[in-house]
Tab-separated table of C-alpha atoms in Angstrom:
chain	number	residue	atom	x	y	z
A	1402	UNK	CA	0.000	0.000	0.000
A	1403	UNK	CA	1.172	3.055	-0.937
A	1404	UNK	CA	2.890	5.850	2.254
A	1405	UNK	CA	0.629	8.469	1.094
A	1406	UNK	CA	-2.739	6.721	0.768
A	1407	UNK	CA	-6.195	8.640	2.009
A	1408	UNK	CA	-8.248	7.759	4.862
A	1409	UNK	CA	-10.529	6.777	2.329
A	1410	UNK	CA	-8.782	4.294	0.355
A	1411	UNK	CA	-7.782	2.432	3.167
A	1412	UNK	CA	-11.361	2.414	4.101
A	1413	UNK	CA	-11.643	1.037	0.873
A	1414	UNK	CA	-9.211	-1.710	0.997
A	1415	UNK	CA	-9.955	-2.597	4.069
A	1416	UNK	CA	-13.830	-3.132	3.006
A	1417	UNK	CA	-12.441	-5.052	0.050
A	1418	UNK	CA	-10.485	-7.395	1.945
A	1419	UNK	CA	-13.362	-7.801	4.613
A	1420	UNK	CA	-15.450	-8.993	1.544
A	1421	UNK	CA	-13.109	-11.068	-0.328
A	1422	UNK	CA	-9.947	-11.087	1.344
A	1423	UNK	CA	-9.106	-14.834	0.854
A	1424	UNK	CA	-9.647	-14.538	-2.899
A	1425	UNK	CA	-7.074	-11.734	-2.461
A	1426	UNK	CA	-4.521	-13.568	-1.041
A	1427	UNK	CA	-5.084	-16.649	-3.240
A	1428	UNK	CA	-4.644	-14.688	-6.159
A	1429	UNK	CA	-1.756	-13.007	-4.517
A	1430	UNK	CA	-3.078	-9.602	-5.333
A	1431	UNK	CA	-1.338	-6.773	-3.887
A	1432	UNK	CA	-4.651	-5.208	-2.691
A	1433	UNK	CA	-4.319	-8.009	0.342
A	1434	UNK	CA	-3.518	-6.461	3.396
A	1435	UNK	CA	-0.695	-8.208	5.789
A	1436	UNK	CA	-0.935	-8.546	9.096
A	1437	UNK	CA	1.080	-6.026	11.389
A	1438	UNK	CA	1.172	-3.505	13.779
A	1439	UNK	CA	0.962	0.058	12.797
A	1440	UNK	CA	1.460	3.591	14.715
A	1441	UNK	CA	-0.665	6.626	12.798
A	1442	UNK	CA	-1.433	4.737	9.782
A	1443	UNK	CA	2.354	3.124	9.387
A	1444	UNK	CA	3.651	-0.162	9.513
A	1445	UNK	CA	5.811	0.144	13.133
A	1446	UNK	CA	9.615	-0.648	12.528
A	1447	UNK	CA	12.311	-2.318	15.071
A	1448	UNK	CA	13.482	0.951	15.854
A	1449	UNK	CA	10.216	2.975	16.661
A	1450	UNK	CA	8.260	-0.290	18.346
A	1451	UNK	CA	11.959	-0.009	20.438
A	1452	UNK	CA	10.984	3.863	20.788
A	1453	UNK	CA	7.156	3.168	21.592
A	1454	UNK	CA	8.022	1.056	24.290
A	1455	UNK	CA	10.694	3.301	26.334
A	1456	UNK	CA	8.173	6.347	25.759
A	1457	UNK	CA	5.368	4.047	27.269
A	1458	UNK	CA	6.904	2.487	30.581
A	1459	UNK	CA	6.467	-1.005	29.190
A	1460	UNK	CA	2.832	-0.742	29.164
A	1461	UNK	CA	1.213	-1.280	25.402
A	1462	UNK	CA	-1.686	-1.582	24.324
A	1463	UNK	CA	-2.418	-4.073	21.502
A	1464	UNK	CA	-5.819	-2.618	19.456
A	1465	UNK	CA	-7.217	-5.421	17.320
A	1466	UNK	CA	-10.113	-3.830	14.708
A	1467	UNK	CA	-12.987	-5.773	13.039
A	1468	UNK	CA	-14.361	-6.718	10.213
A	1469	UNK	CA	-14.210	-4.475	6.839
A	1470	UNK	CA	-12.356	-2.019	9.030
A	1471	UNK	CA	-8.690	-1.249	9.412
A	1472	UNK	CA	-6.517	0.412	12.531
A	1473	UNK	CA	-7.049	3.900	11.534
A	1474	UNK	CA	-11.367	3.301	12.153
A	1475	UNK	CA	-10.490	3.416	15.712
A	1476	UNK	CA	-10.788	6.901	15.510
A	1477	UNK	CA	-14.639	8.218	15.301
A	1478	UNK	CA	-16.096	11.156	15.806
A	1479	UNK	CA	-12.761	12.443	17.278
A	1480	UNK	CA	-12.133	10.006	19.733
A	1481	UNK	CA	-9.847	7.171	19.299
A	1482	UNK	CA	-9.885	5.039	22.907
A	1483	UNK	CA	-6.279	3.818	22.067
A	1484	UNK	CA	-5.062	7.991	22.128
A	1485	UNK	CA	-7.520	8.304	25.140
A	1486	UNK	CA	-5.693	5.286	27.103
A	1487	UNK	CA	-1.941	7.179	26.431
A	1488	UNK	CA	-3.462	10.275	27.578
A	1489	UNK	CA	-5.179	8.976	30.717
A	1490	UNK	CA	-3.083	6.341	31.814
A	1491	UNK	CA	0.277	6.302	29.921
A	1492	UNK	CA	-0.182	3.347	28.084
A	1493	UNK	CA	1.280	3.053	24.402
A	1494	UNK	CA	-1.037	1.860	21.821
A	1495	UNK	CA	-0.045	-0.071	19.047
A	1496	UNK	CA	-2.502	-1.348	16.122
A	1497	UNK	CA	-2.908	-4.216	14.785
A	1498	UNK	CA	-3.559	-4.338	10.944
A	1499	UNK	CA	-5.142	-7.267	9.134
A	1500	UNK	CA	-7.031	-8.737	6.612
A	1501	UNK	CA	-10.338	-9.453	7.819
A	1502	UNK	CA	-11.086	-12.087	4.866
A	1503	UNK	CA	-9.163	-14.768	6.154
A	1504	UNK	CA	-10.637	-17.108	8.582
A	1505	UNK	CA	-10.230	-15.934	12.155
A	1506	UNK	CA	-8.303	-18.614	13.154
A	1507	UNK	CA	-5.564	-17.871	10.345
A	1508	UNK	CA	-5.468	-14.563	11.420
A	1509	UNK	CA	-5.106	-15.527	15.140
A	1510	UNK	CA	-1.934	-17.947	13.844
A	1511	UNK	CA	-0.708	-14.729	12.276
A	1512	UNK	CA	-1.296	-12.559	15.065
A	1513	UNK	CA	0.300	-15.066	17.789
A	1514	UNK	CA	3.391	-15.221	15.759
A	1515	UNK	CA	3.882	-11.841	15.157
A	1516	UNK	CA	3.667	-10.773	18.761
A	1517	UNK	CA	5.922	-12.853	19.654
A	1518	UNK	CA	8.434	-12.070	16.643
A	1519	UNK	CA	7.973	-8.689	18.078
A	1520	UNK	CA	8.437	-8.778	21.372
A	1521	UNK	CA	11.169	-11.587	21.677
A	1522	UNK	CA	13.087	-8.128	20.928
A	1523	UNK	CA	12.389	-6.105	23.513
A	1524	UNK	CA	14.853	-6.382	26.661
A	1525	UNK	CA	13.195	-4.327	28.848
A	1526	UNK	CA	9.688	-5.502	30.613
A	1527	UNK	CA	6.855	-4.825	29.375
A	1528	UNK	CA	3.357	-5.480	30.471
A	1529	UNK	CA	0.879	-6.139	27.006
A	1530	UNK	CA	-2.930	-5.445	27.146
A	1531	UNK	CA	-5.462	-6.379	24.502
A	1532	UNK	CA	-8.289	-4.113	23.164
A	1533	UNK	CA	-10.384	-5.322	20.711
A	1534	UNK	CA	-13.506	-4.638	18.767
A	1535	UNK	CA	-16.176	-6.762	17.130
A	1536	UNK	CA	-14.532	-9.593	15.190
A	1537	UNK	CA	-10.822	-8.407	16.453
A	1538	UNK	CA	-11.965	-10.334	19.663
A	1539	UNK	CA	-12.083	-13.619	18.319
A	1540	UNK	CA	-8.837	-13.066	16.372
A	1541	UNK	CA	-7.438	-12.159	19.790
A	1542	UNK	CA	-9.050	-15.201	21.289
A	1543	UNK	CA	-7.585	-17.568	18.633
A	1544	UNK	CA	-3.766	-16.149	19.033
A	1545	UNK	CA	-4.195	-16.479	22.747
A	1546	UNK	CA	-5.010	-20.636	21.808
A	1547	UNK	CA	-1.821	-21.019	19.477
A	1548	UNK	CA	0.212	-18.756	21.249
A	1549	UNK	CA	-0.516	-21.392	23.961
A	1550	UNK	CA	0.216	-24.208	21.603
A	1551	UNK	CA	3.490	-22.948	20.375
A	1552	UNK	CA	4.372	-21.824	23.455
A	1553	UNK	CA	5.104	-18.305	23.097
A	1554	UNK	CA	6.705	-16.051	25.803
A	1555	UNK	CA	4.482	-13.185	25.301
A	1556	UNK	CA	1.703	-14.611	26.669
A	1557	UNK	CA	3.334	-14.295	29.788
A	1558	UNK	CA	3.137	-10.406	29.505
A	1559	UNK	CA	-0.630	-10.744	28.796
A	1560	UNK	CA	-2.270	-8.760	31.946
A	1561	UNK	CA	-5.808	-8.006	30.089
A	1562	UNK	CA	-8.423	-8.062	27.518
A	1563	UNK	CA	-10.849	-6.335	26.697
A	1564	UNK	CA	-13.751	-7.247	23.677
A	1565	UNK	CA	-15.908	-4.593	22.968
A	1566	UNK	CA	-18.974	-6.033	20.938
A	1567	UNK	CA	-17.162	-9.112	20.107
A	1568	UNK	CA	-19.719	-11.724	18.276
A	1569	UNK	CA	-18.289	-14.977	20.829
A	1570	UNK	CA	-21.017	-16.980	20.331
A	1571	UNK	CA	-21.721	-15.518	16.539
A	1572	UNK	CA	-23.970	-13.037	14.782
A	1573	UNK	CA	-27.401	-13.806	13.675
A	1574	UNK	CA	-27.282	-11.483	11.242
A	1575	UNK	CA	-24.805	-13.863	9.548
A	1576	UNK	CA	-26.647	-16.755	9.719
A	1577	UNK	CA	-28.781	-14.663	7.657
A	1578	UNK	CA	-26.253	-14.008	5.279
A	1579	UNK	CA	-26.327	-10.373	5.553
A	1580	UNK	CA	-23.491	-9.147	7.852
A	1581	UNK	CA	-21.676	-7.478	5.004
A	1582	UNK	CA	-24.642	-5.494	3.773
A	1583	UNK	CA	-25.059	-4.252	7.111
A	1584	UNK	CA	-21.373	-3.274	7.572
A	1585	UNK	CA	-20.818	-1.636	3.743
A	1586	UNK	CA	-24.335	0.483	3.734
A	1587	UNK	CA	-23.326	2.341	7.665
A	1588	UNK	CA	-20.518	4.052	5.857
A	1589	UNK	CA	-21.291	6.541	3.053
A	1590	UNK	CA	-18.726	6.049	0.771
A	1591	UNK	CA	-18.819	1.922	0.750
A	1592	UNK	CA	-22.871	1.943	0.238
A	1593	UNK	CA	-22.655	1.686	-3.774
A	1594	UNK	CA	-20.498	-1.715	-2.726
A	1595	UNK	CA	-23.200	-3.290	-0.554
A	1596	UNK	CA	-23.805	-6.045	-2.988
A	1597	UNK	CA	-20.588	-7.417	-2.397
A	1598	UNK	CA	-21.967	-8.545	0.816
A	1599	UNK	CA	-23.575	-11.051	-1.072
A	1600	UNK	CA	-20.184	-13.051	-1.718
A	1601	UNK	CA	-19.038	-13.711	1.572
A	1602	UNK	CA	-15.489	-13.813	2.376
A	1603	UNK	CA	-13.872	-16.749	5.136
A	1604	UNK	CA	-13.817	-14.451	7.939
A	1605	UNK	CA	-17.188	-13.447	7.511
A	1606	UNK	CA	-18.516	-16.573	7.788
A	1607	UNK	CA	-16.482	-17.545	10.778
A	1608	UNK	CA	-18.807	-15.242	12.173
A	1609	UNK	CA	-21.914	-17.262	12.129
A	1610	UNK	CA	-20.681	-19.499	15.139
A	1611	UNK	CA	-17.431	-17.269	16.568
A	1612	UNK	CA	-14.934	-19.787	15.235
A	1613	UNK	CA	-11.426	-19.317	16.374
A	1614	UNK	CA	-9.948	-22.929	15.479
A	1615	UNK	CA	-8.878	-24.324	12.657
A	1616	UNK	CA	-10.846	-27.299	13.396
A	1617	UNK	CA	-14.028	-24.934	13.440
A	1618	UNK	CA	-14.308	-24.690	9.480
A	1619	UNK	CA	-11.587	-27.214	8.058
A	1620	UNK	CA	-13.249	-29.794	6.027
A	1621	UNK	CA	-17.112	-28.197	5.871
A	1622	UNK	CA	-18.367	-26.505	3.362
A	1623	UNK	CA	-18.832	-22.821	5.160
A	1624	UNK	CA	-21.458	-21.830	3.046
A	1625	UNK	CA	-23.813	-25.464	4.314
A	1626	UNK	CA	-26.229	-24.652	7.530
A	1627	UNK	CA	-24.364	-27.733	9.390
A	1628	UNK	CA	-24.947	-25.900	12.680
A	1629	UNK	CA	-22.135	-25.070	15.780
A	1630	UNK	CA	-19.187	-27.836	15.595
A	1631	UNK	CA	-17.221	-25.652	17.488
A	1632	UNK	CA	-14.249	-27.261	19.882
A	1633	UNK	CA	-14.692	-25.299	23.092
A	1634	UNK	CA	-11.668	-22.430	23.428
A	1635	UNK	CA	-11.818	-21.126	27.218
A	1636	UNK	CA	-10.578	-17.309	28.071
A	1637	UNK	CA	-6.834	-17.766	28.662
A	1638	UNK	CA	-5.455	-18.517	31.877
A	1639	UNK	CA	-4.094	-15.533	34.148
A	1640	UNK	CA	-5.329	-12.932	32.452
A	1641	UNK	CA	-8.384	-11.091	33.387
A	1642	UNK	CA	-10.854	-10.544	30.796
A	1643	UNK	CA	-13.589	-8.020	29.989
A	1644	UNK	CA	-16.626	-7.821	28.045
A	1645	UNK	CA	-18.653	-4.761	26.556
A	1646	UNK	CA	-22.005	-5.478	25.021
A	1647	UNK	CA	-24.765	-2.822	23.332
A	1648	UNK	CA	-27.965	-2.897	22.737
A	1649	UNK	CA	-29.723	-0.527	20.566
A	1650	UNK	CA	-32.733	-0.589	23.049
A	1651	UNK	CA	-32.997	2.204	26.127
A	1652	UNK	CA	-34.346	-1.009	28.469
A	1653	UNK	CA	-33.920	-4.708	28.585
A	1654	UNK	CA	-36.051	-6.919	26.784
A	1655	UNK	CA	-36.078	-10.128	24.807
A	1656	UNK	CA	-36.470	-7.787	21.473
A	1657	UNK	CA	-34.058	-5.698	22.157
A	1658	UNK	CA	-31.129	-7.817	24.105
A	1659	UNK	CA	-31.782	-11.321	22.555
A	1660	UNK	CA	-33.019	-10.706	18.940
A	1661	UNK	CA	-31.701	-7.299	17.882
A	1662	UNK	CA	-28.643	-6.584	20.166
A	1663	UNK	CA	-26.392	-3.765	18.822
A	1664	UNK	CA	-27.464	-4.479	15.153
A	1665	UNK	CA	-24.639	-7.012	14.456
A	1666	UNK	CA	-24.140	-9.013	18.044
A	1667	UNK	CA	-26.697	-9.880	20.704
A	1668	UNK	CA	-25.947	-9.104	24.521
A	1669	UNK	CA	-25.645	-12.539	24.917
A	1670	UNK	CA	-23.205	-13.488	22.126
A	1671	UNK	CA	-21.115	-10.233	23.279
A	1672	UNK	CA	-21.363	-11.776	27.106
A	1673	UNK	CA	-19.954	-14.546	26.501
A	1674	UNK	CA	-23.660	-16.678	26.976
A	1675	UNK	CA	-24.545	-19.532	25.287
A	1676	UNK	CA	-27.095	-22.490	26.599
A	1677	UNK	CA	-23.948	-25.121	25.818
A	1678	UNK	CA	-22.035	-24.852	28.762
A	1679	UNK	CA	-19.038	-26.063	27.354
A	1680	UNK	CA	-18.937	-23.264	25.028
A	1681	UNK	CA	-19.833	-20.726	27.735
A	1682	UNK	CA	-17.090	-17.993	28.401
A	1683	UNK	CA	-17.360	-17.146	32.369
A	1684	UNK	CA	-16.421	-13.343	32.355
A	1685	UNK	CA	-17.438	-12.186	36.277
A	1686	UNK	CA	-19.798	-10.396	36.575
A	1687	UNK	CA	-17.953	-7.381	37.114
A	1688	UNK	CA	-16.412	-7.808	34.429
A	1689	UNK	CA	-19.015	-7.450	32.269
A	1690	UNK	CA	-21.017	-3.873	30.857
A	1691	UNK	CA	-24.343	-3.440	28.836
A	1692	UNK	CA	-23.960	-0.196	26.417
A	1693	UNK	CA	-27.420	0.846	26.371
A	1694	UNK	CA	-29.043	2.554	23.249
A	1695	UNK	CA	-26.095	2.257	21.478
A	1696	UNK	CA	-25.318	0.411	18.182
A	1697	UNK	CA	-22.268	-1.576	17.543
A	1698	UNK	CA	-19.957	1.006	16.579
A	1699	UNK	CA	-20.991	3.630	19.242
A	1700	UNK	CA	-18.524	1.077	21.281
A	1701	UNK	CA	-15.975	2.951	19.472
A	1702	UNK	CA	-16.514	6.549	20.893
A	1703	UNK	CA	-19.633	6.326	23.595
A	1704	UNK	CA	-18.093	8.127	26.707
A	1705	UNK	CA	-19.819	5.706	28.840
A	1706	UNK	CA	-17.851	2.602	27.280
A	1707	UNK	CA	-14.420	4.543	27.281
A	1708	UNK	CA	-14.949	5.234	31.027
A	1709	UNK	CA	-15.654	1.621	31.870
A	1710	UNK	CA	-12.766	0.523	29.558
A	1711	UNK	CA	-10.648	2.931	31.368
A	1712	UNK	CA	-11.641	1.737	34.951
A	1713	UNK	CA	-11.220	-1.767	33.960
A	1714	UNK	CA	-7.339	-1.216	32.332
A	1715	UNK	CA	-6.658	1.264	35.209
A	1716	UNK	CA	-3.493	-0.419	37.367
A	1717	UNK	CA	-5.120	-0.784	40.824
A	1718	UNK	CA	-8.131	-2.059	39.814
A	1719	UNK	CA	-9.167	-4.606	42.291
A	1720	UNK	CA	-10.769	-7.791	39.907
């Protein structure tokens, strides 16, 4: 991607690759985004992630985005919770970039990998904290699992996450087949694409269930209603976990929690709630926040969600 691309074409690209961002990288078209982590719109060197971290104390924050959206969406409406966190509380953020059209779990192989190609580097300690959006929290879920696997080191500098909005349990607006149309007509400039939605990219359809694994998808047919086969992936170990839900209604109800949720995820999905048990994802109850009258990208720049997010990352917060 070109240094001096717009706002808008990254928009763009990052829409494209939400929609058909395997086909992309199949194809090995240049238009496919790869996975790293950028500072103000710009893949982060050696040097400046080396710089980043002695400016920040050690303390980084790791900002995953979601799907059809890249790192520079965390900004809206002139609040960016990332800026607000190094403001507040000193922490350094650092975003993660990705193609959204690969399945979640090959982005959460990606993502593992890279963290810990990146911070195998760093000499001095650090303490790493996870903020993630929407379908970003499943990709976070999934490196957590095969960061496990491999055994990677910096998994033992993961102190929190947080998953604002994130679809755990899946999106019934998915099963429905019409996640993308949702996603492409909220922004302006992407609404004349909205048809794309109807060709569904791999990490769009991971969204139907929340697959993280491999195992999820490999060997089904992803477009075939053959209901959850998920293999149960529990928050990691030792790290305390947080989890943001919204609802576009003022008051609970069935309507408005269960069915319509923040327009993409249900309270429930967002919760970590499911009736399977074994699939269940036990976030305390403090630990857990209803956004109320909000949609699902208010949880980008509602004051109310910042605050929370803020309390919960803030060092002497008793859990």
């Amino acid at each position: 991607q070109k240094e001096n691309s717009s706002p808008q074409r990254e928009s763009f690209i990052a829409l494209l690759n939400g929609v058909v961002g395997d086909h992309l990288v199949a194809k090995n078209n240049p238009l496919a985004i790869p996975m790293q982590l950028r500072r103000h719109g710009k893949p982060l060197s050696a040097e400046a992630l080396a710089d980043a971290v002695e400016q920040s104390s050690g303390k980084l924050a790791i900002m995953v985005h979601g799907s059809c959206m890249n790192d520079l969406q965390w900004k809206r409406n002139e609040h960016d919770h990332g800026a607000a966190l190094a403001r507040d509380l000193q922490f350094e953020p650092l975003y993660i970039h990705y193609n959204t059209g690969l399945h979640i779990s090959e982005n959460g192989r990606s993502l593992a990998e890279l963290l810990e190609t990146t911070f195998e580097q760093v000499s001095q300690p650090i303490e790493l904290f996870i903020v993630s959006h929407s379908m970003g929290g499943l990709v976070a879920r999934s490196a957590c699992h095969y960061g496990k696997e491999s055994g990677h080191s910096w998994l033992k500098h993961l102190q929190k996450m947080v998953f604002l909005g994130t679809p755990h349990h899946g999106a019934l607006l998915e099963r429905g087949g019409n996640w993308l149309d949702i996603i492409l007509e909220f922004f302006p400039y992407s609404a004349p694409f909205s048809r794309l939605g109807k060709i569904r990219s791999s990490g769009v359809t991971d969204l139907r269930y929340g697959n993280v694994l491999d195992a999820d998808w490999q060997g089904s047919d992803r477009f075939e209603p053959l209901g959850d086969q998920r293999t149960p992936v529990p928050l990691p170990e030792d790290v305390q976990c947080y989890a943001v839900a919204a609802t576009t209604g003022k008051a609970s109800s069935t309507l408005s929690d269960d069915v319509i949720g923040d327009g993409l995820v249900t309270v429930r999905s967002a919760l970590g709630q499911v009736d399977d048990v074994h699939l269940r994802l036990s976030f305390p109850e403090s630990h857990q926040w209803i956004s109320r009258n909000n949609n699902h990208f208010d949880l980008l720049d509602n004051p109310g969600v910042y605050d929370t997010l803020k309390g919960w990352l803030t060092p002497d917060e008793c859990s």
